Short mmCIF file of C-alpha atoms in Angstrom, two decimals:
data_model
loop_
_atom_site.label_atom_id
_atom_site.label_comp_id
_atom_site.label_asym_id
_atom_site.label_seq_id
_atom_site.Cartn_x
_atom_site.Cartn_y
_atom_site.Cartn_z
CA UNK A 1 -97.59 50.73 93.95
CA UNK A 2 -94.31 52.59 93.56
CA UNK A 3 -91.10 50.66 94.35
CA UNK A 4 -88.99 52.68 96.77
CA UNK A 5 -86.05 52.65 93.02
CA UNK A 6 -89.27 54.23 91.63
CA UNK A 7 -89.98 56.96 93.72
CA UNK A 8 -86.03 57.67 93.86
CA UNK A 9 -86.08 58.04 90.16
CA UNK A 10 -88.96 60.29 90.15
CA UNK A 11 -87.51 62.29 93.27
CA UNK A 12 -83.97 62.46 91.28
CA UNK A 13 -85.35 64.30 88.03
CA UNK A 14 -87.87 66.26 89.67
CA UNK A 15 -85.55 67.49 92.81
CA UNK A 16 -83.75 70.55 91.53
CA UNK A 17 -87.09 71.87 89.56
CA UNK A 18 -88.88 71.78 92.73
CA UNK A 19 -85.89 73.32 95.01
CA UNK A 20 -86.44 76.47 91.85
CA UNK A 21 -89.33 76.22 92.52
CA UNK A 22 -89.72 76.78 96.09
CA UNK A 23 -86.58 79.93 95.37
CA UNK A 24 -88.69 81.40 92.99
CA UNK A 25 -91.31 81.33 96.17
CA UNK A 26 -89.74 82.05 98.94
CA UNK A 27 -86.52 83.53 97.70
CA UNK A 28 -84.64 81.70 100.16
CA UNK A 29 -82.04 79.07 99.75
CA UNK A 30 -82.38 77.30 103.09
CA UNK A 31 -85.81 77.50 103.28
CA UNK A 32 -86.60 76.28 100.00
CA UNK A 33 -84.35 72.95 100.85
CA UNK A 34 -86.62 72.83 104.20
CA UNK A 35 -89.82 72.74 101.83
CA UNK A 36 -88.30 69.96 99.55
CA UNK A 37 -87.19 67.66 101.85
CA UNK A 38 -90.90 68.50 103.65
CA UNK A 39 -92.25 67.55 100.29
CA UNK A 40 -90.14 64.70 99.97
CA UNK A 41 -91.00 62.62 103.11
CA UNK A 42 -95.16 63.63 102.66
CA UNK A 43 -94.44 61.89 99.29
CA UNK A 44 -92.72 58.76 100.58
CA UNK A 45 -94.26 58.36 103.65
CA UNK A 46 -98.08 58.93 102.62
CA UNK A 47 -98.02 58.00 98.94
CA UNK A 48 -95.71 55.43 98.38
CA UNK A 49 -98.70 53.20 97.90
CA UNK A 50 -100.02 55.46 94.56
CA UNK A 51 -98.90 53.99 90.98
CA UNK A 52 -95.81 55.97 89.77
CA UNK A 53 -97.63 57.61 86.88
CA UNK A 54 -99.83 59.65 89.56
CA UNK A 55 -96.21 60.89 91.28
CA UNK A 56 -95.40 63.83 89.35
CA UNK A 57 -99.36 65.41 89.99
CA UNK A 58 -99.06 64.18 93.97
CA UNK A 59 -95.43 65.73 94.09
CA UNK A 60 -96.37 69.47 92.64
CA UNK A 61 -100.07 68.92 95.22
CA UNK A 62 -97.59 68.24 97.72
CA UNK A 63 -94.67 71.00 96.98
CA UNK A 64 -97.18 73.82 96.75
CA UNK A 65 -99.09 73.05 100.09
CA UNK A 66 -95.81 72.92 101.81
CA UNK A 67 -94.70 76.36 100.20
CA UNK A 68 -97.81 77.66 101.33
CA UNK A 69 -97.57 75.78 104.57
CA UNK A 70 -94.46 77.98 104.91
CA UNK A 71 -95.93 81.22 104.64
CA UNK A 72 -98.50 80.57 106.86
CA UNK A 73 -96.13 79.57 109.72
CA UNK A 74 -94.27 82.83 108.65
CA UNK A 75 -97.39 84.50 109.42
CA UNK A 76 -97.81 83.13 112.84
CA UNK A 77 -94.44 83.26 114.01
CA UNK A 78 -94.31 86.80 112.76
CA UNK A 79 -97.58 87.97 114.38
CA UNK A 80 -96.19 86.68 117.81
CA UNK A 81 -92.52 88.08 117.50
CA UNK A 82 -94.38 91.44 116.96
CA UNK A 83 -96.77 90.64 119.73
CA UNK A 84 -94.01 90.01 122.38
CA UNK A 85 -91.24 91.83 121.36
CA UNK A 86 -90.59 94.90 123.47
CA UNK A 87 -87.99 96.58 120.82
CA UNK A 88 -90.66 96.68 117.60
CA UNK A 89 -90.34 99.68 116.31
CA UNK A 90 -93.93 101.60 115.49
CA UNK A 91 -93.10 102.24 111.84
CA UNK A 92 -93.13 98.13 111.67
CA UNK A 93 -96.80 97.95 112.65
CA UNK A 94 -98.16 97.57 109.37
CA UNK A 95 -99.27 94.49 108.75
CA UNK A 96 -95.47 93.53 106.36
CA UNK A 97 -95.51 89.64 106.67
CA UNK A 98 -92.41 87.57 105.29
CA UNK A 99 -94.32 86.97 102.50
CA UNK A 100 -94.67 90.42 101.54
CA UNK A 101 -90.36 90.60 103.11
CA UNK A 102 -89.66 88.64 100.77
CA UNK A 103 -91.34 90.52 98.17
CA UNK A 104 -87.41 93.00 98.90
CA UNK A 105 -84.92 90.52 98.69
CA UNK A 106 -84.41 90.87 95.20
CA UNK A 107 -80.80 92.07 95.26
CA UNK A 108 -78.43 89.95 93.77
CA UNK A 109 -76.24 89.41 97.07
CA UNK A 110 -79.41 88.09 98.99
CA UNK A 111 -80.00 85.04 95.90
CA UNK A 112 -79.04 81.47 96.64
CA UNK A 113 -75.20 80.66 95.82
CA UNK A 114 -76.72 78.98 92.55
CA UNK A 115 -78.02 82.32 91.37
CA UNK A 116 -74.41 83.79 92.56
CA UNK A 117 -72.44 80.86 90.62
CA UNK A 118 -74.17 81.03 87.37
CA UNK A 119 -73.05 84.13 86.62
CA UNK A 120 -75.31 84.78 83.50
CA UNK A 121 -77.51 87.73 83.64
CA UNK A 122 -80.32 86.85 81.48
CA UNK A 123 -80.66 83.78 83.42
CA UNK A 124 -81.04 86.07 86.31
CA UNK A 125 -83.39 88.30 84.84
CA UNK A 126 -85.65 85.79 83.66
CA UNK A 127 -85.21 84.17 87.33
CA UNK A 128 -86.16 87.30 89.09
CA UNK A 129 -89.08 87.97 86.43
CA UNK A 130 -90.53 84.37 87.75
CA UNK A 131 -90.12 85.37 91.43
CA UNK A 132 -91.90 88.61 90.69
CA UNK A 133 -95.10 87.36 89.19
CA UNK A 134 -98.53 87.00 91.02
CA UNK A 135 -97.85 83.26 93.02
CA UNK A 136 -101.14 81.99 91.18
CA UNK A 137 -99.99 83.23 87.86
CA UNK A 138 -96.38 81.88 88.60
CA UNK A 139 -97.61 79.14 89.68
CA UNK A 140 -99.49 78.00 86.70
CA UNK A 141 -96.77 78.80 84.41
CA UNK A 142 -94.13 76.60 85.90
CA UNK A 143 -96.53 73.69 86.27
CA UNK A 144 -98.10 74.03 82.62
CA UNK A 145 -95.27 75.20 80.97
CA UNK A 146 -91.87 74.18 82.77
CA UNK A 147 -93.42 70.69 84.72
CA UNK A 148 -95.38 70.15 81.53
CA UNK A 149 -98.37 69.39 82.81
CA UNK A 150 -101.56 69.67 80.65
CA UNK A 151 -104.49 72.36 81.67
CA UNK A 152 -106.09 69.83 83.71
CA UNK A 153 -103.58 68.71 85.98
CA UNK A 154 -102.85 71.70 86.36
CA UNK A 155 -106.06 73.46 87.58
CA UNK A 156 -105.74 69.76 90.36
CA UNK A 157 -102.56 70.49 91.17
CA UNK A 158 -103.92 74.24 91.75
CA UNK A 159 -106.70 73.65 93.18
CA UNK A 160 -108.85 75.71 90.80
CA UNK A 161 -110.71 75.72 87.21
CA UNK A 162 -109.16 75.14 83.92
CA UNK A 163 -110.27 78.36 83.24
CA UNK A 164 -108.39 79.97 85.80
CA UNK A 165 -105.20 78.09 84.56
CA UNK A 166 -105.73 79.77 81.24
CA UNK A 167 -106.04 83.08 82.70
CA UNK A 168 -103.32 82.75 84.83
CA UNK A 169 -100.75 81.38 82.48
CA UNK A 170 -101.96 83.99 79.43
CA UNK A 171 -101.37 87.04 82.36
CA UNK A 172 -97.80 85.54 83.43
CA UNK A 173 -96.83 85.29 79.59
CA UNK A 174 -97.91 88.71 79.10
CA UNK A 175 -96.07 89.74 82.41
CA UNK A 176 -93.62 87.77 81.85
CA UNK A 177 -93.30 89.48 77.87
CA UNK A 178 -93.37 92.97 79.65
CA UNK A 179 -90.86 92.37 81.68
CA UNK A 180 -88.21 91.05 79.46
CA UNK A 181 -88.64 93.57 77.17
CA UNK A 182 -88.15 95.76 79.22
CA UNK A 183 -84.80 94.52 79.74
CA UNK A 184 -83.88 93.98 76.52
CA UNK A 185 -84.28 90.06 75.99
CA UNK A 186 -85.51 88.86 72.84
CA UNK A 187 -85.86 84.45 72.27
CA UNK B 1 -92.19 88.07 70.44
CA UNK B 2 -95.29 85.71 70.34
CA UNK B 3 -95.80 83.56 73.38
CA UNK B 4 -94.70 80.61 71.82
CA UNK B 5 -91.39 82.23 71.74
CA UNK B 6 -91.33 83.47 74.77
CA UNK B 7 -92.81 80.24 76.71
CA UNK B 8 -89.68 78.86 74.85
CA UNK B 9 -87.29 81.22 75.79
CA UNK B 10 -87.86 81.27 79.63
CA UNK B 11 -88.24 77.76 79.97
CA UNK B 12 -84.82 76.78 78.30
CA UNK B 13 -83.24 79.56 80.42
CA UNK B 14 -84.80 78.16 83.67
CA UNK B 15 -83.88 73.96 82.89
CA UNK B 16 -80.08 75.83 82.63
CA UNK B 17 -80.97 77.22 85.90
CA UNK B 18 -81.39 73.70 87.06
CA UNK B 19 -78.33 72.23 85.31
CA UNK B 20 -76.43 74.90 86.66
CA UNK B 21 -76.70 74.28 90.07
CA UNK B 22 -74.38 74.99 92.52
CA UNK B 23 -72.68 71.34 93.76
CA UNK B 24 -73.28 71.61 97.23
CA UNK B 25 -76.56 72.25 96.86
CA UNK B 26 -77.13 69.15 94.33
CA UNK B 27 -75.55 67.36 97.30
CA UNK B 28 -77.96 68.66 99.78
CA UNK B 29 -80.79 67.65 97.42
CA UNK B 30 -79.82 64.19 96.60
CA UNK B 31 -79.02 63.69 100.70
CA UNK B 32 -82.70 64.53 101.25
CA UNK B 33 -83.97 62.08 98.60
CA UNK B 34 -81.62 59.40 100.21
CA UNK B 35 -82.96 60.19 103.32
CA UNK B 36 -86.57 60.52 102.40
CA UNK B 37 -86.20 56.92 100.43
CA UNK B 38 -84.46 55.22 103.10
CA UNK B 39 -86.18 56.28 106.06
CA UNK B 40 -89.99 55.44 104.80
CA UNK B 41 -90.91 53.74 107.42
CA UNK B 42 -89.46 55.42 109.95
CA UNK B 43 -92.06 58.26 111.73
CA UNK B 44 -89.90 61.23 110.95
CA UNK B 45 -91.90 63.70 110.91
CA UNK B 46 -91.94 66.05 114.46
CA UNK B 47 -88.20 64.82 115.63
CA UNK B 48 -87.85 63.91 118.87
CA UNK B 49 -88.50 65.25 122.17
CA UNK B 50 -91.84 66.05 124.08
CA UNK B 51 -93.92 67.76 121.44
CA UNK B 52 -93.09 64.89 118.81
CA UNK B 53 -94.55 63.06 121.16
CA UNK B 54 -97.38 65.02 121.86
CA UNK B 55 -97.81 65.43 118.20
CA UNK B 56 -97.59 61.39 117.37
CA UNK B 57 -100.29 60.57 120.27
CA UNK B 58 -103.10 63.26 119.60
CA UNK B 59 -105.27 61.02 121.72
CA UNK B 60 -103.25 60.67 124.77
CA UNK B 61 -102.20 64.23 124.74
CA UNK B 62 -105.67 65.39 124.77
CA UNK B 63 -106.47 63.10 127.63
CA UNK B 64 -103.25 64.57 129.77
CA UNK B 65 -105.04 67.93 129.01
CA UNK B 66 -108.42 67.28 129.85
CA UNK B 67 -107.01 65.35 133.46
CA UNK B 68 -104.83 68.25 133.84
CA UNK B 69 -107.78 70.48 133.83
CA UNK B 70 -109.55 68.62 135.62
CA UNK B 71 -107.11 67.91 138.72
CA UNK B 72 -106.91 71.93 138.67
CA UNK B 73 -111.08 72.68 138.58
CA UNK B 74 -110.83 70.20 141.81
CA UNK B 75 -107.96 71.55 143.71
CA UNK B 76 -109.51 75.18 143.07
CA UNK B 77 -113.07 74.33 143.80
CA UNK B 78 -111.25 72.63 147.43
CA UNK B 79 -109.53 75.90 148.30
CA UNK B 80 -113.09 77.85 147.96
CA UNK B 81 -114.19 75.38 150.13
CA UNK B 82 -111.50 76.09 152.57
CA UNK B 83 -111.72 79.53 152.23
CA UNK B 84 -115.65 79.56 153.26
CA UNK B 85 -115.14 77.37 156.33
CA UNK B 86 -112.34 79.88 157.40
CA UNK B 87 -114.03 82.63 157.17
CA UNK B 88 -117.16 81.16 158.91
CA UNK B 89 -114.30 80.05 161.89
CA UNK B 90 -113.33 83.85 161.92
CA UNK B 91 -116.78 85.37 161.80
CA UNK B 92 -118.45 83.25 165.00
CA UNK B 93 -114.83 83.42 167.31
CA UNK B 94 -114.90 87.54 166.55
CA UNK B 95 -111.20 86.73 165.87
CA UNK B 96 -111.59 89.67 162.84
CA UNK B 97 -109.06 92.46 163.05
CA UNK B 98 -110.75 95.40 164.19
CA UNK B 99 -109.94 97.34 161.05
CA UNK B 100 -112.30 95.44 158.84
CA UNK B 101 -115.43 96.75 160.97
CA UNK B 102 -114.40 100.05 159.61
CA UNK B 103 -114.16 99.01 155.97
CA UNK B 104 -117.76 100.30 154.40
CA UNK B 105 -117.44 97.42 152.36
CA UNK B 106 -117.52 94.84 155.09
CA UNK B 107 -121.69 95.06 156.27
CA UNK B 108 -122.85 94.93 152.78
CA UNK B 109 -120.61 91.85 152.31
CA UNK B 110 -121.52 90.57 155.58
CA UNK B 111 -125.23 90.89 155.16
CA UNK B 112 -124.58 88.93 151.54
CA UNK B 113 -123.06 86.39 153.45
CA UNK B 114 -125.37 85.41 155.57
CA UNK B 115 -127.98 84.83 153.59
#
């Protein structure tokens, strides 16, 4: 069982990958601090029980339902906003969930402050190359590559095959290869 | 660029993303973790108010529901009741407005009625 000065350590060095995390998601600052602290307390409260090693697997299980969790009360509350509302406009009726909104907000003066502070443009490109890829293929790259998880905690975490991990990861290098050099970034 | 190189290159570019935080928001994150640490065993999750509530006793909520329904299948089922014996009180006094002997409506109902 984890000790509360556990969990806090674990929740201290994996806090600010999971807030970029949930950004590179939803592309939203507030929101994405709504779906960490949501992952935060489903950690504590139903897995404080679990040996620490297992914490980093239950945390990225945890972050990713509650980043999907978000979309899909996006989805509802957007369905019944359109539903109700008496000024929609009939070019809206398409079917454009926040999900898909969110898809737009890629100018720099919609990012987080932290994206505004940093001022360094390659860090912003390669931010806003993450945030474009597939979520499954973006997905598997941060947790193989960036939470450094192997294939197979991975494809748990995912929900899905090791096989699919490999896919995924291999299309979001390729994408991710594209992209940069399109813009001119080299390693 | 092989994808060694480039698995490299965005992954050192996005842990400076995470060192480079903004300070309020390293704040924000290390209030939640307080709070999430702290506050274990505390029920947190809902808030407060009557759909917390609702929320923390599934059992009892669905019980409210099902007597709610109930009381109203029983106070509607009453007022047919009611209804019938009126209209029976109407129908053998002749207290009927005149104007519903003209409605076509009316003998086809009536004959229905009595059987």
């Amino acid at each position: 069982m984890a000790s509360p000065q556990e969990i806090d350590a674990f929740l201290a060095g994996a806090e600010r990958r999971a807030f970029k995390q949930a950004v590179y998601a939803v592309r939203d600052h507030h929101h994405a601090l709504d779906i960490v602290q949501n992952a935060m307390l489903s950690l504590v409260e139903r897995y404080r029980e679990k040996p620490p090693e297992q914490l980093p697997l239950l945390f990225q299980r945890i972050l990713r339902n509650a980043i999907h969790d978000h979309f899909r009360r996006a989805r509802v509350r957007d369905f019944w906003v359109r539903l109700v509302s008496p000024l929609r406009d009939k070019d809206d009726e398409h079917g454009e969930t926040l999900e898909s909104l969110a898809g737009h907000l890629e100018s720099p003066q919609r990012d987080g402050p932290e994206q505004r502070s940093s001022g360094n443009e390659e860090l912003a490109i390669i931010e806003a190359a993450i945030s474009e890829l597939p979520a499954r293929q973006r997905e598997a790259f941060l947790l193989r590559y960036w939470e450094e998880l192997d294939v197979a905690e991975t494809a748990e975490a995912m929900g899905c095959s090791e096989g699919s991990v490999k896919t995924h990861c291999f299309r979001a290098v390729a994408a991710l290869a594209e992209k940069l050099k399109i813009k001119g970034i080299s390693p | 660029m092989n994808e060694q190189e480039i698995i490299g290159s965005v992954t050192r570019a996005l842990h400076r993303g995470t060192r480079e935080l903004d300070a309020a928001t390293v704040a924000r994150l290390s209030a939640l973790r307080h709070h999430a640490v702290t506050h274990a065993d505390t029920p947190i999750r809902g808030g407060s108010g009557t759909l917390a509530w609702t929320q923390r006793h599934t059992w009892i909520s669905g019980l409210l529901v099902i007597l709610l329904l109930f009381a109203g299948w029983t106070y509607m089922h009453k007022q047919e009741l009611a209804s019938g014996v009126d209209t029976d009180l109407l129908l053998l006094t002749g207290e009927l407005p005149p104007g519903v002997y003209a409605d076509r409506v009316f003998a086809p109902w009536l004959q229905g009625y009595r059987r």
